[in-house]
Short mmCIF file of C-alpha atoms and ligand atoms in Angstrom, two decimals:
data_model
loop_
_atom_site.label_atom_id
_atom_site.label_comp_id
_atom_site.label_asym_id
_atom_site.label_seq_id
_atom_site.Cartn_x
_atom_site.Cartn_y
_atom_site.Cartn_z
CA MET A 1 8.72 -24.76 17.41
CA LYS A 2 9.30 -21.89 19.70
CA THR A 3 7.02 -20.70 22.22
CA THR A 4 6.62 -16.96 23.01
CA ALA A 5 7.11 -15.32 26.40
CA GLU A 6 4.60 -16.38 28.98
CA THR A 7 3.81 -12.84 30.31
CA VAL A 8 0.93 -11.10 28.99
CA LYS A 9 -0.09 -7.28 29.18
CA THR A 10 -4.04 -7.84 30.31
CA THR A 11 -7.31 -5.19 30.28
CA ALA A 12 -9.94 -4.87 32.36
CA GLU A 13 -12.17 -6.41 30.02
CA THR A 14 -12.83 -9.99 29.72
CA MET A 15 -12.95 -13.07 27.21
CA LYS A 16 -13.18 -17.07 27.16
CA ALA A 17 -10.39 -18.60 26.86
CA VAL A 18 -9.77 -22.10 27.78
CA VAL A 19 -7.04 -22.53 30.37
CA TRP A 20 -5.53 -25.03 32.64
CA ASP A 21 -3.20 -24.87 36.18
CA ARG A 22 -1.68 -28.67 36.36
CA HIS A 23 -1.03 -31.31 34.46
CA GLY A 24 -3.41 -34.34 33.34
CA ALA A 25 -5.50 -35.65 31.42
CA PRO A 26 -7.75 -32.97 29.05
CA GLU A 27 -10.84 -33.89 31.23
CA ASP A 28 -8.81 -33.12 34.58
CA VAL A 29 -7.25 -29.82 33.39
CA LEU A 30 -8.98 -27.71 30.97
CA LYS A 31 -11.25 -25.27 31.88
CA VAL A 32 -13.47 -22.47 29.53
CA ARG A 33 -13.11 -19.36 31.57
CA GLU A 34 -13.26 -15.56 31.37
CA ILE A 35 -9.66 -14.10 31.86
CA PRO A 36 -8.53 -10.91 31.19
CA LYS A 37 -8.78 -9.99 27.92
CA PRO A 38 -5.36 -9.67 26.34
CA LEU A 39 -3.64 -5.72 24.97
CA PRO A 40 -0.47 -5.65 22.34
CA SER A 41 3.02 -4.90 23.58
CA ALA A 42 4.63 -2.24 21.34
CA ASP A 43 5.62 -5.18 18.74
CA ASP A 44 1.97 -7.42 18.88
CA VAL A 45 -0.71 -7.63 16.97
CA LEU A 46 -4.28 -8.61 18.73
CA VAL A 47 -6.18 -11.05 17.02
CA ARG A 48 -9.54 -11.63 17.46
CA VAL A 49 -9.62 -15.68 16.83
CA ARG A 50 -11.97 -16.82 14.45
CA ALA A 51 -10.81 -20.10 14.92
CA ALA A 52 -7.80 -21.84 16.04
CA GLY A 53 -5.69 -25.54 14.96
CA ALA A 54 -4.78 -27.79 17.40
CA ASN A 55 -1.32 -29.59 17.54
CA PRO A 56 -0.34 -32.48 19.76
CA TYR A 57 2.27 -29.42 21.26
CA ASP A 58 -1.16 -28.06 23.31
CA TRP A 59 -1.64 -31.42 24.78
CA HIS A 60 2.11 -32.01 25.32
CA TYR A 61 2.54 -29.07 27.12
CA TYR A 62 -1.15 -29.57 29.91
CA ARG A 63 -0.15 -33.12 29.99
CA GLY A 64 3.41 -32.27 30.70
CA ASP A 65 4.66 -34.95 28.66
CA PRO A 66 7.56 -35.64 28.05
CA LEU A 67 9.01 -34.83 31.56
CA LEU A 68 11.00 -32.85 29.96
CA ILE A 69 8.84 -30.20 28.58
CA ARG A 70 7.64 -29.31 32.18
CA VAL A 71 11.02 -28.03 32.72
CA MET A 72 12.48 -26.66 29.30
CA PRO A 73 12.77 -22.63 29.92
CA GLY A 74 10.19 -20.49 27.83
CA VAL A 75 7.59 -23.39 27.17
CA ALA A 76 3.89 -23.75 28.81
CA LYS A 77 3.81 -24.41 32.66
CA ALA A 78 1.57 -25.19 34.63
CA LYS A 79 0.11 -21.94 36.56
CA GLU A 80 -2.91 -20.80 37.26
CA SER A 81 -5.20 -19.29 34.31
CA GLN A 82 -2.42 -21.11 31.93
CA ARG A 83 -3.43 -20.66 28.15
CA LEU A 84 -3.43 -23.03 25.57
CA GLY A 85 -3.16 -23.58 21.94
CA SER A 86 -0.25 -22.08 19.28
CA ASP A 87 -2.14 -22.00 15.69
CA PHE A 88 -5.61 -19.34 14.72
CA ALA A 89 -6.75 -17.51 11.98
CA GLY A 90 -8.82 -14.09 12.64
CA GLU A 91 -9.24 -10.64 12.09
CA VAL A 92 -6.87 -7.92 13.42
CA ALA A 93 -8.71 -5.94 16.60
CA ASP A 94 -6.02 -4.42 17.90
CA ILE A 95 -1.99 -3.24 16.72
CA GLY A 96 1.13 -2.30 18.84
CA SER A 97 2.88 1.15 18.53
CA ASN A 98 6.04 -0.53 16.63
CA VAL A 99 3.61 -2.52 14.19
CA THR A 100 3.39 -0.70 10.58
CA SER A 101 2.59 -4.48 8.32
CA PHE A 102 -1.42 -4.78 9.98
CA ALA A 103 -4.29 -2.67 10.09
CA VAL A 104 -7.26 -3.54 12.32
CA GLY A 105 -9.55 -5.35 10.36
CA ASP A 106 -7.37 -7.68 8.19
CA ARG A 107 -7.34 -11.51 7.95
CA VAL A 108 -5.12 -13.20 9.87
CA TYR A 109 -3.32 -16.37 10.36
CA GLY A 110 -0.21 -18.25 11.74
CA LEU A 111 0.99 -18.78 15.78
CA ALA A 112 0.64 -17.46 18.59
CA GLY A 113 2.69 -20.16 20.47
CA LEU A 114 0.16 -19.97 23.78
CA GLY A 115 -3.03 -18.85 23.28
CA SER A 116 -5.12 -18.71 19.97
CA PHE A 117 -7.55 -21.23 22.22
CA ALA A 118 -9.84 -17.83 23.00
CA GLN A 119 -11.26 -14.97 22.04
CA TYR A 120 -8.23 -12.40 21.86
CA VAL A 121 -4.54 -13.09 21.63
CA ALA A 122 -1.99 -10.89 21.37
CA VAL A 123 1.02 -12.56 18.97
CA PRO A 124 3.83 -10.96 18.14
CA ALA A 125 4.33 -9.64 14.59
CA ASN A 126 6.69 -11.58 13.27
CA ARG A 127 4.19 -14.89 13.89
CA LEU A 128 1.35 -14.08 11.84
CA ALA A 129 1.22 -13.14 8.32
CA PRO A 130 -2.40 -12.01 5.63
CA MET A 131 -4.62 -15.21 5.34
CA PRO A 132 -5.18 -16.47 1.94
CA THR A 133 -7.80 -15.32 0.00
CA ASN A 134 -9.67 -18.12 -0.70
CA VAL A 135 -9.93 -20.10 2.54
CA THR A 136 -12.44 -20.49 5.34
CA PHE A 137 -11.30 -18.88 8.80
CA GLU A 138 -11.03 -22.96 10.32
CA GLU A 139 -8.95 -23.84 6.35
CA ALA A 140 -6.82 -20.87 7.75
CA ALA A 141 -6.79 -22.15 11.10
CA ALA A 142 -5.57 -25.69 10.20
CA VAL A 143 -2.48 -24.52 8.29
CA PRO A 144 0.37 -22.64 10.14
CA MET A 145 1.77 -25.29 12.68
CA GLY A 146 1.76 -28.33 10.83
CA ALA A 147 2.53 -26.46 7.06
CA ILE A 148 5.25 -24.74 8.66
CA THR A 149 7.09 -28.07 10.13
CA ALA A 150 6.36 -29.25 6.34
CA MET A 151 7.91 -27.17 4.59
CA ALA A 152 10.63 -26.72 7.28
CA SER A 153 11.45 -30.24 6.61
CA LEU A 154 11.84 -29.81 3.45
CA ARG A 155 14.66 -27.10 3.99
CA ALA A 156 16.08 -29.43 6.63
CA GLY A 157 16.43 -32.12 4.28
CA ARG A 158 18.18 -29.60 1.51
CA PHE A 159 15.41 -31.29 -0.99
CA GLU A 160 15.20 -30.00 -4.59
CA ALA A 161 13.10 -30.64 -7.51
CA GLY A 162 13.51 -34.25 -9.17
CA GLN A 163 13.92 -35.87 -5.71
CA SER A 164 11.71 -38.52 -4.25
CA VAL A 165 10.21 -38.23 -0.87
CA ILE A 166 9.25 -40.53 1.86
CA ILE A 167 6.46 -39.06 4.12
CA ASN A 168 6.06 -41.41 7.54
CA GLY A 169 2.69 -40.00 9.12
CA ALA A 170 1.34 -38.82 5.74
CA SER A 171 -2.24 -38.52 7.02
CA GLY A 172 -1.02 -35.95 10.32
CA GLY A 173 -0.86 -32.66 10.74
CA ILE A 174 2.62 -32.14 9.27
CA GLY A 175 2.23 -34.77 6.78
CA ILE A 176 -0.68 -33.34 4.57
CA PHE A 177 1.06 -30.65 4.11
CA ALA A 178 4.54 -32.61 3.10
CA VAL A 179 2.97 -34.32 0.39
CA GLN A 180 1.24 -31.51 -0.61
CA LEU A 181 4.58 -28.88 -0.61
CA ALA A 182 6.78 -31.73 -2.32
CA LYS A 183 4.50 -32.44 -5.15
CA ALA A 184 4.34 -28.44 -5.73
CA LEU A 185 8.02 -27.69 -5.38
CA GLY A 186 9.07 -30.61 -7.82
CA ALA A 187 9.36 -33.87 -6.14
CA SER A 188 9.90 -36.38 -9.12
CA GLU A 189 8.26 -38.88 -6.65
CA VAL A 190 6.00 -38.91 -3.61
CA THR A 191 5.17 -41.66 -1.45
CA GLY A 192 2.87 -41.73 1.91
CA VAL A 193 3.02 -43.08 5.24
CA CYS A 194 -0.60 -43.82 6.53
CA SER A 195 -3.14 -46.74 7.93
CA THR A 196 -5.73 -48.41 5.29
CA ARG A 197 -8.92 -45.27 6.50
CA ASN A 198 -6.53 -42.57 5.26
CA VAL A 199 -4.95 -44.36 2.00
CA ALA A 200 -7.84 -42.57 -0.57
CA MET A 201 -7.24 -39.05 1.12
CA VAL A 202 -3.60 -39.23 1.26
CA GLN A 203 -3.91 -39.73 -2.24
CA MET A 204 -5.55 -37.21 -3.66
CA LEU A 205 -3.50 -34.92 -1.65
CA GLY A 206 -0.78 -35.86 -4.37
CA ALA A 207 1.19 -38.36 -3.06
CA ASP A 208 2.38 -40.85 -6.76
CA SER A 209 1.93 -44.16 -4.62
CA VAL A 210 0.70 -45.25 -0.51
CA VAL A 211 2.21 -47.68 1.89
CA ASP A 212 -0.82 -49.09 4.04
CA TYR A 213 2.00 -49.26 7.30
CA THR A 214 -1.52 -52.24 8.20
CA GLN A 215 -0.22 -54.01 5.09
CA GLN A 216 3.43 -53.50 4.32
CA ASP A 217 6.54 -52.79 5.58
CA TYR A 218 8.25 -49.24 4.04
CA THR A 219 11.48 -50.72 4.88
CA ARG A 220 10.98 -53.30 2.97
CA LEU A 221 9.72 -51.44 -0.50
CA GLY A 222 13.25 -52.05 -2.17
CA LYS A 223 12.76 -48.51 -3.05
CA ARG A 224 15.27 -45.75 -2.15
CA TYR A 225 14.14 -42.00 -1.19
CA ASP A 226 16.58 -38.86 -1.44
CA LEU A 227 14.63 -37.77 1.54
CA PHE A 228 12.35 -39.27 4.40
CA VAL A 229 10.20 -37.07 6.34
CA GLU A 230 9.93 -38.51 9.78
CA THR A 231 6.54 -37.71 12.29
CA GLN A 232 5.84 -40.63 13.85
CA TYR A 233 8.65 -42.35 14.38
CA SER A 234 6.89 -45.69 14.60
CA GLN A 235 10.59 -48.08 13.27
CA PRO A 236 13.88 -46.78 14.20
CA PHE A 237 16.12 -45.25 12.06
CA LEU A 238 18.10 -47.99 11.72
CA ARG A 239 15.20 -49.53 9.76
CA SER A 240 14.16 -46.87 7.99
CA ARG A 241 17.22 -45.90 6.33
CA ARG A 242 16.79 -48.92 4.47
CA ALA A 243 13.50 -46.82 2.57
CA LEU A 244 16.66 -44.39 1.96
CA ALA A 245 19.31 -43.57 -1.24
CA ARG A 246 23.13 -43.59 0.37
CA ARG A 247 23.37 -40.02 0.36
CA GLY A 248 20.05 -39.66 1.11
CA THR A 249 18.42 -37.16 4.07
CA PHE A 250 16.37 -38.36 6.93
CA ALA A 251 14.53 -34.94 8.20
CA PHE A 252 13.29 -35.73 11.83
CA ALA A 253 10.06 -34.12 12.66
CA GLY A 254 8.54 -35.66 15.60
CA GLY A 255 7.45 -38.54 17.00
CA GLY A 256 8.10 -41.82 19.49
CA GLY A 257 10.05 -41.66 22.01
CA GLY A 258 9.29 -42.24 26.17
CA ARG A 259 7.94 -40.40 29.33
CA LEU A 260 11.14 -38.58 29.90
CA LEU A 261 12.87 -36.89 26.28
CA GLY A 262 9.73 -37.48 23.70
CA PRO A 263 11.10 -37.28 20.66
CA GLY A 264 14.28 -35.69 22.15
CA GLY A 265 15.46 -38.87 22.53
CA PRO A 266 15.05 -41.06 19.55
CA MET A 267 16.28 -38.10 17.73
CA LEU A 268 19.39 -37.35 19.52
CA GLY A 269 19.97 -41.43 18.77
CA ALA A 270 19.02 -41.24 15.21
CA ILE A 271 22.08 -37.70 14.87
CA LEU A 272 24.77 -40.87 17.12
CA LEU A 273 24.49 -43.23 14.38
CA SER A 274 24.69 -41.34 11.51
CA ALA A 275 27.83 -40.40 12.32
CA PHE A 276 28.19 -44.75 11.43
CA VAL A 277 26.38 -44.63 8.57
CA PRO A 278 26.48 -42.76 4.80
CA GLN A 279 23.07 -41.27 4.96
CA ARG A 280 22.35 -38.06 7.17
CA VAL A 281 20.36 -36.95 10.11
CA ALA A 282 18.55 -33.76 9.99
CA PRO A 283 16.30 -32.49 13.42
CA VAL A 284 13.68 -30.23 11.98
CA THR A 285 13.72 -26.55 13.49
CA ALA A 286 11.34 -23.99 11.74
CA LYS A 287 12.96 -20.25 11.34
CA GLY A 288 11.31 -17.31 10.26
CA TYR A 289 7.52 -18.31 10.73
CA ARG A 290 6.13 -14.88 8.64
CA ALA A 291 8.85 -15.87 5.82
CA LEU A 292 8.02 -19.66 5.17
CA LEU A 293 3.81 -18.21 5.98
CA SER A 294 4.00 -15.94 3.13
CA GLU A 295 5.70 -18.61 1.20
CA ILE A 296 3.13 -21.13 1.92
CA THR A 297 0.20 -19.04 1.33
CA ALA A 298 0.85 -17.98 -1.80
CA LEU A 299 0.74 -21.62 -2.64
CA ILE A 300 -2.69 -22.06 -1.34
CA GLU A 301 -3.71 -19.13 -3.55
CA ALA A 302 -2.47 -20.67 -6.66
CA GLY A 303 -4.78 -23.82 -5.61
CA LYS A 304 -1.63 -26.37 -4.75
CA VAL A 305 -1.89 -26.65 -1.23
CA ARG A 306 -4.87 -26.78 1.41
CA ALA A 307 -5.94 -27.71 4.93
CA VAL A 308 -7.54 -31.29 5.64
CA ILE A 309 -10.00 -30.77 8.63
CA ASP A 310 -10.79 -34.04 10.29
CA ALA A 311 -13.34 -32.56 12.69
CA THR A 312 -14.27 -28.77 14.03
CA TYR A 313 -15.35 -28.10 17.30
CA PRO A 314 -17.00 -25.55 19.73
CA LEU A 315 -14.76 -24.00 21.94
CA ASP A 316 -16.67 -24.92 25.10
CA ARG A 317 -16.19 -28.59 23.01
CA ILE A 318 -12.22 -28.43 23.89
CA ILE A 319 -11.90 -31.41 25.69
CA ASP A 320 -13.68 -33.54 23.18
CA ALA A 321 -11.25 -31.91 20.90
CA MET A 322 -8.03 -32.58 22.53
CA LYS A 323 -8.83 -36.26 23.36
CA HIS A 324 -9.42 -36.77 19.11
CA LEU A 325 -6.27 -35.14 18.74
CA GLU A 326 -4.89 -37.58 21.64
CA THR A 327 -6.14 -40.55 19.89
CA GLY A 328 -3.05 -40.36 17.30
CA HIS A 329 -5.01 -41.07 14.01
CA VAL A 330 -6.33 -38.21 12.75
CA SER A 331 -7.24 -36.88 9.22
CA GLY A 332 -5.79 -34.48 9.02
CA LYS A 333 -6.48 -31.64 11.31
CA VAL A 334 -8.89 -30.81 14.28
CA VAL A 335 -9.62 -26.87 14.51
CA ILE A 336 -11.67 -24.81 17.26
CA THR A 337 -14.67 -22.33 16.24
CA VAL A 338 -14.57 -18.78 18.68
N1 NAP B 1 9.74 -30.46 14.89
C1 NAP B 1 8.48 -29.34 15.17
O1 NAP B 1 8.86 -27.83 15.02
C2 NAP B 1 7.01 -30.14 14.84
C3 NAP B 1 6.29 -29.08 15.23
C4 NAP B 1 5.00 -29.82 15.11
C5 NAP B 1 4.74 -30.71 15.35
N2 NAP B 1 6.53 -31.68 16.02
C6 NAP B 1 5.67 -33.33 15.82
O2 NAP B 1 5.79 -34.06 14.95
C7 NAP B 1 4.77 -34.84 15.28
C8 NAP B 1 3.69 -35.07 14.10
O3 NAP B 1 2.42 -33.69 14.48
P1 NAP B 1 1.74 -33.85 14.08
O4 NAP B 1 0.59 -32.98 14.05
O5 NAP B 1 1.48 -34.55 12.42
O6 NAP B 1 0.73 -35.29 14.71
P2 NAP B 1 -0.60 -35.85 14.28
O7 NAP B 1 -1.15 -34.85 13.24
O8 NAP B 1 -1.36 -36.11 15.92
O9 NAP B 1 -0.98 -37.37 13.82
C9 NAP B 1 -1.82 -37.87 13.82
C10 NAP B 1 -1.35 -39.09 12.03
O10 NAP B 1 -0.09 -40.18 12.72
C11 NAP B 1 -0.71 -40.67 11.75
N3 NAP B 1 0.18 -42.21 12.50
C12 NAP B 1 -0.37 -42.87 13.23
N4 NAP B 1 0.34 -43.92 13.61
C13 NAP B 1 1.11 -44.36 12.74
C14 NAP B 1 2.11 -45.34 12.24
N5 NAP B 1 2.88 -45.89 12.90
N6 NAP B 1 2.66 -44.92 11.25
C15 NAP B 1 2.41 -44.23 10.78
N7 NAP B 1 1.75 -43.04 10.09
C16 NAP B 1 0.89 -43.11 12.36
C17 NAP B 1 -1.62 -41.23 11.71
O11 NAP B 1 -3.02 -41.94 10.88
P3 NAP B 1 -3.20 -43.26 10.76
O12 NAP B 1 -4.16 -43.30 11.44
O13 NAP B 1 -3.21 -43.48 9.55
O14 NAP B 1 -2.60 -44.07 11.46
C18 NAP B 1 -2.27 -39.74 11.84
O15 NAP B 1 -3.17 -39.34 10.20
C19 NAP B 1 4.09 -34.61 16.65
O16 NAP B 1 5.54 -36.05 17.97
C20 NAP B 1 4.54 -33.41 17.48
O17 NAP B 1 5.58 -33.01 18.19
C21 NAP B 1 7.35 -31.25 15.45
#
């Protein structure tokens, strides 16, 4: 998931925003401060944020974990008043001179890349879409990164109606949408993997079967799926591929990995190993956010996809919100209200 450039034009007005200036634990580095309100550049939309969804990317940034993230160009660096947060839902407050597709007052949602944990965020117009008409700001803010990554996982896996899909991490931010999207797009069978406390929720989202990983090993089910959506990497690829059909695809969205490379390490390993086995490994990257979001909007409005919110926190309780997400055991999404 790409982030946007970090240079932001600002005004003399101020706004409340979550900021951090060094890497560390949320209680040590995250602060809520008054900082200058951003100005939209020509291709931007300025959004009055009403709710913001939290994602593992947010803590990867402020923790500087994995270490690779600290040197990657274009991602969040520790610096004075560095902002935080990607997913948002809110109202258009202003538009840049080149923007024709949005008007002040429109309800929108999308991915900022950086800075959505604030009262205002300036976002390139190609990273947002009109909000579904049948959801609240909180529900909309829970959607963008998880649902876009879930859709991108199905695309990376060259998913077609009639295929069977297994999703590891089915109760997480990506998983809840992967289950629903696979069903909505015609999967013959969807199996979700999660722990006992989330089994009922994943069933409710439409999974045909759920594997409780505390009781059962999904690599020993004796079933073979066309597509494996990996969000946790709790087992190595060479074991997980036992759950894949001979020509099946392992869509690697995230999870696993060490302090240095994070998921990049196992992802690279799986890609190299796939040269020696019949199954394909497909790294998941999302392109065309606005088009993907528009497809997801249609499915939400048709009642086929919905967000699941584990907890909401006001902006002032950002530390509690991020500690909750960092447990790695959320049931759906953590949302911040602004
Ligand atoms: N490729 C991309 O563009 C992209 C985009 C977004 C995110 N990501 C990455 O994808 C990963 C997942 O993101 P996310 O938003 O889904 O994370 P998340 O919401 O934090 O995932 C939490 C979920 O993981 C489940 N889980 C924990 N341990 C598990 C295990 N051993 N087996 C199966 N499920 C387990 C938990 O279920 P239980 O409580 O039931 O254990 C919980 O519901 C992260 O590493 C993230 O950085 C990649």
